[in-house]
XYZ file of C-alpha atoms in Angstrom:
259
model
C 0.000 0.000 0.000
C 3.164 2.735 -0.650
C 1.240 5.222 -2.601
C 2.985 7.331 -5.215
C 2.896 11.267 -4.402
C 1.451 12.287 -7.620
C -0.351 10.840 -10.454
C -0.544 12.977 -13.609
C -3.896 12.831 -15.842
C -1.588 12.201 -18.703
C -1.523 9.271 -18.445
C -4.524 8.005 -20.069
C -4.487 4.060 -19.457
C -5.094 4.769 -15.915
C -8.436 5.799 -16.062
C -11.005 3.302 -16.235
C -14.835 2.777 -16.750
C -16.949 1.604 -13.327
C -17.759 -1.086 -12.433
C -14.285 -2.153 -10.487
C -13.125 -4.012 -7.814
C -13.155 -2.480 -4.576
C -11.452 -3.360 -1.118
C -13.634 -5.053 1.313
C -15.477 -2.594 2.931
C -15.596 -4.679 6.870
C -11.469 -4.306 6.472
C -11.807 -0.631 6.074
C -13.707 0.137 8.746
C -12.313 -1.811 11.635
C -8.621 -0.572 10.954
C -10.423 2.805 11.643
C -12.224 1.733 14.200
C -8.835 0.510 15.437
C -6.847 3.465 15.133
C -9.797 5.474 17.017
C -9.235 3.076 19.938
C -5.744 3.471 19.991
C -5.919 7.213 19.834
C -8.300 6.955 23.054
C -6.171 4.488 25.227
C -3.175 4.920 24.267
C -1.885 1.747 24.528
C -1.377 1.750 28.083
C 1.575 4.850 27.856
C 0.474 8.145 27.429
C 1.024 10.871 24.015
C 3.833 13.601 24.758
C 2.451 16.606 23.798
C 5.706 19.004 24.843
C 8.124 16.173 23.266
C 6.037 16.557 19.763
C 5.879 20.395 19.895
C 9.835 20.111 20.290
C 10.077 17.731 17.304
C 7.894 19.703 15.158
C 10.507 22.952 16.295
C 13.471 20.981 15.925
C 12.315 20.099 11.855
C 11.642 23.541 11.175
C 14.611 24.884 12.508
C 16.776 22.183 10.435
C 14.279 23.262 7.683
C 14.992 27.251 7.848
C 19.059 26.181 7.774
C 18.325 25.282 4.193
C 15.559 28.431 3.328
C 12.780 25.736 3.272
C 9.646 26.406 4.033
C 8.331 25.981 7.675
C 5.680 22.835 7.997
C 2.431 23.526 9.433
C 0.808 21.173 12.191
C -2.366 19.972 11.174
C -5.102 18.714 13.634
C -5.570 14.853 11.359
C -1.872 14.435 10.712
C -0.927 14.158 14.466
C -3.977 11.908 14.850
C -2.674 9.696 12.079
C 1.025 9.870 13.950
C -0.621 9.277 17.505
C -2.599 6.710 16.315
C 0.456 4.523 14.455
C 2.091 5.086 17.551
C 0.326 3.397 19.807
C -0.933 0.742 17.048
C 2.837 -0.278 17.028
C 3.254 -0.569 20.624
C -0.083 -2.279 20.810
C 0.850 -4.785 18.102
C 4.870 -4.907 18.549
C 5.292 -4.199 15.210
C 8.125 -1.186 14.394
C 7.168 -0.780 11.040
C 5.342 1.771 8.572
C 3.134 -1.056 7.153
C 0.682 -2.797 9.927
C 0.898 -6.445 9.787
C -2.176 -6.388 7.827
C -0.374 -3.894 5.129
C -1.626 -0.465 5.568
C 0.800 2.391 5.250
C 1.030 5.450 6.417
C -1.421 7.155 3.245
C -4.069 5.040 4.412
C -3.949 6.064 7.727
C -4.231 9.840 6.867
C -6.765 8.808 4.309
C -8.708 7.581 7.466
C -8.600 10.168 10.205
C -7.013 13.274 8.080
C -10.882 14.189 6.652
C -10.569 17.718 5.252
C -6.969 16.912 3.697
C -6.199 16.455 -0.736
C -2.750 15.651 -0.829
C 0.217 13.072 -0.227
C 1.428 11.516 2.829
C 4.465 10.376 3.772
C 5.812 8.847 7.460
C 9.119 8.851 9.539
C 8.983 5.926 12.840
C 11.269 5.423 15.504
C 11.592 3.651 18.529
C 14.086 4.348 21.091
C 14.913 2.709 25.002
C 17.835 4.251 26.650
C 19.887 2.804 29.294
C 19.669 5.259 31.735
C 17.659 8.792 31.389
C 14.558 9.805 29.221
C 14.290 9.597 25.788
C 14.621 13.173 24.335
C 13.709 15.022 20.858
C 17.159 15.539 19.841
C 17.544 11.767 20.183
C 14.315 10.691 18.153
C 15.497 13.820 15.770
C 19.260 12.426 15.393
C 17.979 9.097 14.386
C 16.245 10.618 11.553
C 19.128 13.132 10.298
C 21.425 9.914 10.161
C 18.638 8.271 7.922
C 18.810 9.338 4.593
C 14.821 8.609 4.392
C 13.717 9.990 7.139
C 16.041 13.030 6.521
C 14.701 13.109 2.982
C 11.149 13.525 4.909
C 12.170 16.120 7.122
C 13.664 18.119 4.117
C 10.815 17.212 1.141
C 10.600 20.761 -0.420
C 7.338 19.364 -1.400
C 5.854 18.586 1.985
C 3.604 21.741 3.952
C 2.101 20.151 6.733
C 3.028 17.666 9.654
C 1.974 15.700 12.447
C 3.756 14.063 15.473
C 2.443 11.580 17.446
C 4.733 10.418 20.502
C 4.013 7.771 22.539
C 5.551 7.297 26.139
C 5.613 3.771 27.949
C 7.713 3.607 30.595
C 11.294 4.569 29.786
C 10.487 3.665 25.696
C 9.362 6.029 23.167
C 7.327 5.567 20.057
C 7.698 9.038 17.971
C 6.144 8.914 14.271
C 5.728 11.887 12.284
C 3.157 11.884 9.497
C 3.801 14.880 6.598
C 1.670 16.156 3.838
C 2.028 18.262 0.839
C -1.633 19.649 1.025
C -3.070 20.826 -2.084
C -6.297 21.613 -1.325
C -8.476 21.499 1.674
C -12.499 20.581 2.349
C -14.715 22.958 4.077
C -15.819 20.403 6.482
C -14.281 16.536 7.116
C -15.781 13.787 4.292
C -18.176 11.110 5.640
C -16.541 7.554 6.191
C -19.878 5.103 4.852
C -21.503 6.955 2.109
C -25.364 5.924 0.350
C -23.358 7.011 -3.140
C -21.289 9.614 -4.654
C -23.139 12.089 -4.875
C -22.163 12.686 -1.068
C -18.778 12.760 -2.000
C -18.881 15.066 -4.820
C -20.852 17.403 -2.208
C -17.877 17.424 -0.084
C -15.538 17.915 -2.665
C -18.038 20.934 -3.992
C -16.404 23.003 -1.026
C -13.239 22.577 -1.438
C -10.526 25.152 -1.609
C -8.840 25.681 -3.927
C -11.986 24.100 -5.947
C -12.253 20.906 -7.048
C -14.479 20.138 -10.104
C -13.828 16.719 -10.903
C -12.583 13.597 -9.561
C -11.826 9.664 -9.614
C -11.389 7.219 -7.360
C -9.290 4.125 -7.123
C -9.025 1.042 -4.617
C -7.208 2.666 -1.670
C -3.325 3.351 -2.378
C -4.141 2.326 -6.051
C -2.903 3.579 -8.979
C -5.589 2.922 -11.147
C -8.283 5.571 -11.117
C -11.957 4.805 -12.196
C -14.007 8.028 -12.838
C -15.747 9.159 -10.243
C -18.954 10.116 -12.458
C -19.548 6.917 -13.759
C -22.363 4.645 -12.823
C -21.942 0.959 -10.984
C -19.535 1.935 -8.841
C -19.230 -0.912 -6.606
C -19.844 -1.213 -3.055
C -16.819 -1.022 -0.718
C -13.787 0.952 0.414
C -12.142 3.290 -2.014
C -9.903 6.290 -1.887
C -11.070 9.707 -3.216
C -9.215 10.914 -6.205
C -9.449 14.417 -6.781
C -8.458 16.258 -9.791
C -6.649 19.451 -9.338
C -7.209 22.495 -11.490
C -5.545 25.411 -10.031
C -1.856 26.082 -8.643
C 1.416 24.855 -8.975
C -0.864 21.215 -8.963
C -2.618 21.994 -11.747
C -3.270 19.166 -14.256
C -2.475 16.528 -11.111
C -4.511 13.811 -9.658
C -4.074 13.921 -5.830
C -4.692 11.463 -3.180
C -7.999 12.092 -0.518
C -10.336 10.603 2.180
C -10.801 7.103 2.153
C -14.808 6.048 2.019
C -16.783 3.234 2.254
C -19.653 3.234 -0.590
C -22.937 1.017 0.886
């Protein structure tokens, strides 16, 4: 489930006709329903607030060193990071795909609501010997990875959320980014009747969005949105972007389960 940070609508063969396939709706919504408990227990630690303000500090003053752009936190990204975080100590899996698969796209395209964009995730998990865990240790992990350093330093990327995750003397830190190219009015439903509920939400987007596909979630191969059929289960929104330096590019959205 890595999803690709752009698709471009020049590419013709990806766009297909409805009826298609789509990903079993039950799947869908328990790994949300999941990530909703997690986010509410915790896992049995508690989320550092102060220790994910400092991160979020710390990668926008390595950011300004190279005259990149500051990232913003947003509300559904730290959910998504807070949420990963205590999945992982829940399940004992360090990883950015579950052990069912999902990534980190799919978890923004869960509990990020209002965001069009691409996603992309940095993990770590750290134990000292003696003393707390600090930021400048979860933050000098990442600097010595070139992928999580390329994260940190994505000219691309505008937004951010960290989610850290204290148990005992370990910490879970995850930080979920987003180059955000457009933004609902108000979060999109999870279980929709059809559509016509999505293209509603999509109505009030800004910048405005006037047409869109949709694809099995993380999916490269979009299915028009307009078209009739469309079959009952989970699948990601697909927006097309018509304004901006995005123009002419298919982003990723909301996940939503049709039926």
């Amino acid at each position: 489930m890595q999803f690709s940070r752009r698709v471009l609508l020049a590419t013709p063969l990806l766009l297909l006709a409805a009826p298609a396939r789509a990903a079993p709706a039950a799947d869908w919504l328990a790994y949300e329903r999941r990530l909703r408990a997690r986010l509410a227990d915790a896992s049995g630690g508690r989320f550092d607030k102060g220790f994910e303000n400092e991160l979020r500090l710390q990668t926008n003053a390595l950011r300004q060193a190279r005259s990149l752009a500051p990232l913003i936190q947003d509300p559904g990204l730290v959910l998504a990071a807070r949420a990963h975080a205590a999945d992982m100590a829940r399940t004992g899996l360090i990883d950015h795909a579950t052990p069912e698969g999902y990534m980190a796209a799919a978890r923004v395209g869960l509990l990020a609501r209002d965001l069009v964009g691409a996603a992309g995730e940095n993990i770590a998990m750290r134990r000292n010997a003696s003393g707390p865990v600090s930021p400048e240790q979860i933050m000098g992990q990442w600097r010595g990875s070139p992928g999580h350093r390329a994260n940190l330093l994505a000219d691309g990327f505008t937004h951010v959320g960290y989610g850290v995750l204290r148990q005992g003397p370990r910490v879970l830190a995850v930080g979920a980014y987003a180059e955000v190219a457009s933004r609902l009015r108000a979060p999109a439903p999870l279980q929709v009747a059809s559509t016509d509920a999505i293209a509603l939400a999509l109505s009030k987007a800004t910048p405005a969005i006037g047409q869109f596909s949709v694809s099995e979630p993380g999916s490269e191969i979009l299915i028009s949105g307009s078209a009739g059929g469309l079959a009952a289960g989970a699948w990601q929104l697909r927006p097309h972007l018509s304004s901006g330096a995005h123009r002419y590019q298919v982003a990723w959205g909301p996940v939503f389960v049709l039926g």
